[in-house]
mmCIF file of C-alpha atoms in Angstrom:
data_model
loop_
_atom_site.group_PDB
_atom_site.id
_atom_site.type_symbol
_atom_site.label_atom_id
_atom_site.label_comp_id
_atom_site.label_asym_id
_atom_site.label_seq_id
_atom_site.Cartn_x
_atom_site.Cartn_y
_atom_site.Cartn_z
ATOM 1 C CA MET K 19 0.000 0.000 0.000
ATOM 2 C CA THR K 20 1.437 3.360 -0.951
ATOM 3 C CA THR K 21 0.640 6.818 0.301
ATOM 4 C CA THR K 22 0.324 9.969 -1.696
ATOM 5 C CA PRO K 23 2.726 12.807 -0.910
ATOM 6 C CA ASP K 24 0.095 14.751 1.043
ATOM 7 C CA GLN K 25 -0.783 11.823 3.339
ATOM 8 C CA GLN K 26 1.024 10.842 6.493
ATOM 9 C CA PRO K 27 2.023 7.174 6.765
ATOM 10 C CA ALA K 28 0.109 5.104 9.291
ATOM 11 C CA GLN K 29 1.740 5.071 12.727
ATOM 12 C CA ILE K 30 2.222 1.865 14.637
ATOM 13 C CA GLN K 31 0.149 1.782 17.802
ATOM 14 C CA GLY K 32 1.564 0.323 21.002
ATOM 15 C CA GLN K 33 3.420 1.184 24.160
ATOM 16 C CA PRO K 34 6.363 3.534 23.904
ATOM 17 C CA SER K 35 9.724 1.971 24.612
ATOM 18 C CA THR K 36 11.077 2.317 28.137
ATOM 19 C CA ILE K 37 14.367 4.149 28.510
ATOM 20 C CA ILE K 38 16.457 3.321 31.573
ATOM 21 C CA ILE K 39 19.422 5.508 32.431
ATOM 22 C CA ASN K 40 21.840 4.061 34.948
ATOM 23 C CA ASN K 41 23.721 7.023 36.358
ATOM 24 C CA ASN K 42 24.305 6.046 39.962
ATOM 25 C CA SER K 43 28.002 6.863 39.904
ATOM 26 C CA ALA K 44 27.424 10.252 38.277
ATOM 27 C CA ALA K 45 24.803 11.147 40.873
ATOM 28 C CA ALA K 46 27.056 10.062 43.728
ATOM 29 C CA SER K 47 30.032 12.050 42.459
ATOM 30 C CA ALA K 48 27.860 15.112 41.860
ATOM 31 C CA ALA K 49 26.467 14.809 45.378
ATOM 32 C CA ALA K 50 29.993 14.682 46.799
ATOM 33 C CA VAL K 51 30.956 17.820 44.916
ATOM 34 C CA VAL K 52 27.819 19.643 46.059
ATOM 35 C CA ALA K 53 28.315 18.526 49.652
ATOM 36 C CA GLY K 54 31.856 19.875 49.531
ATOM 37 C CA THR K 55 33.473 16.929 51.265
ATOM 38 C CA GLY K 56 35.702 15.891 48.390
ATOM 39 C CA LEU K 57 37.429 13.238 50.513
ATOM 40 C CA ARG K 58 38.881 10.625 48.264
ATOM 41 C CA ARG K 59 41.475 8.034 49.062
ATOM 42 C CA ARG K 60 44.830 8.925 47.577
ATOM 43 C CA ARG K 61 46.384 6.195 45.501
ATOM 44 C CA GLN K 62 50.020 5.426 44.946
ATOM 45 C CA SER K 63 51.001 6.551 41.451
ATOM 46 C CA LEU K 64 53.000 4.082 39.403
ATOM 47 C CA TRP K 65 54.509 6.879 37.335
ATOM 48 C CA ALA K 66 55.507 8.888 40.387
ATOM 49 C CA HIS K 67 57.279 5.831 41.792
ATOM 50 C CA PHE K 68 58.943 5.184 38.431
ATOM 51 C CA TRP K 69 60.353 8.701 38.144
ATOM 52 C CA LEU K 70 61.338 8.823 41.805
ATOM 53 C CA LEU K 71 63.212 5.559 41.359
ATOM 54 C CA LEU K 72 65.132 6.986 38.409
ATOM 55 C CA LEU K 73 65.799 10.400 39.927
ATOM 56 C CA THR K 74 66.407 9.623 43.614
ATOM 57 C CA GLY K 75 67.658 6.052 43.593
ATOM 58 C CA GLY K 76 64.641 4.774 45.516
ATOM 59 C CA ILE K 77 64.852 7.091 48.538
ATOM 60 C CA GLY K 78 62.114 9.350 47.121
ATOM 61 C CA ASN K 79 59.832 6.311 46.784
ATOM 62 C CA ILE K 80 59.937 5.757 50.520
ATOM 63 C CA PHE K 81 59.069 9.380 51.303
ATOM 64 C CA TYR K 82 56.286 9.408 48.700
ATOM 65 C CA ALA K 83 54.763 6.152 49.984
ATOM 66 C CA VAL K 84 54.874 7.391 53.592
ATOM 67 C CA HIS K 85 53.299 10.709 52.579
ATOM 68 C CA VAL K 86 50.364 9.075 50.737
ATOM 69 C CA SER K 87 49.803 6.497 53.481
ATOM 70 C CA ARG K 88 49.834 9.160 56.203
ATOM 71 C CA TRP K 89 47.456 11.383 54.162
ATOM 72 C CA ASN K 90 44.930 8.511 53.928
ATOM 73 C CA ARG K 91 45.339 7.504 57.571
ATOM 74 C CA ASP K 92 44.852 11.070 58.880
ATOM 75 C CA ARG K 93 41.575 11.344 57.014
ATOM 76 C CA GLY K 94 40.320 7.901 58.005
ATOM 77 C CA LEU K 95 40.307 6.624 54.450
#
C-alpha cells in the first residue's frame, strides 16, 4: 500500500519503549561535589614511583609512599 505525498504514513500503535538511564556513579560524584566533602582516598602513582626511582635512587619512593599512606590515615580513608 502506498501513500500519496500529502498523506502521512500510518503510525504503529503500542506502548512507547522504556528508557532506563543508569547514572548512579554520576549522581554520587555530583552529590559529593555539592556537599563539599571531596574526601577521596589517595592512591600510589605508578609513574611517580617510576620517576622517583630513576631520579632519587629509591629514597624518594619511601618518602612518597609514607606521605600518601599518612594522608589517607589522617583522614580515616
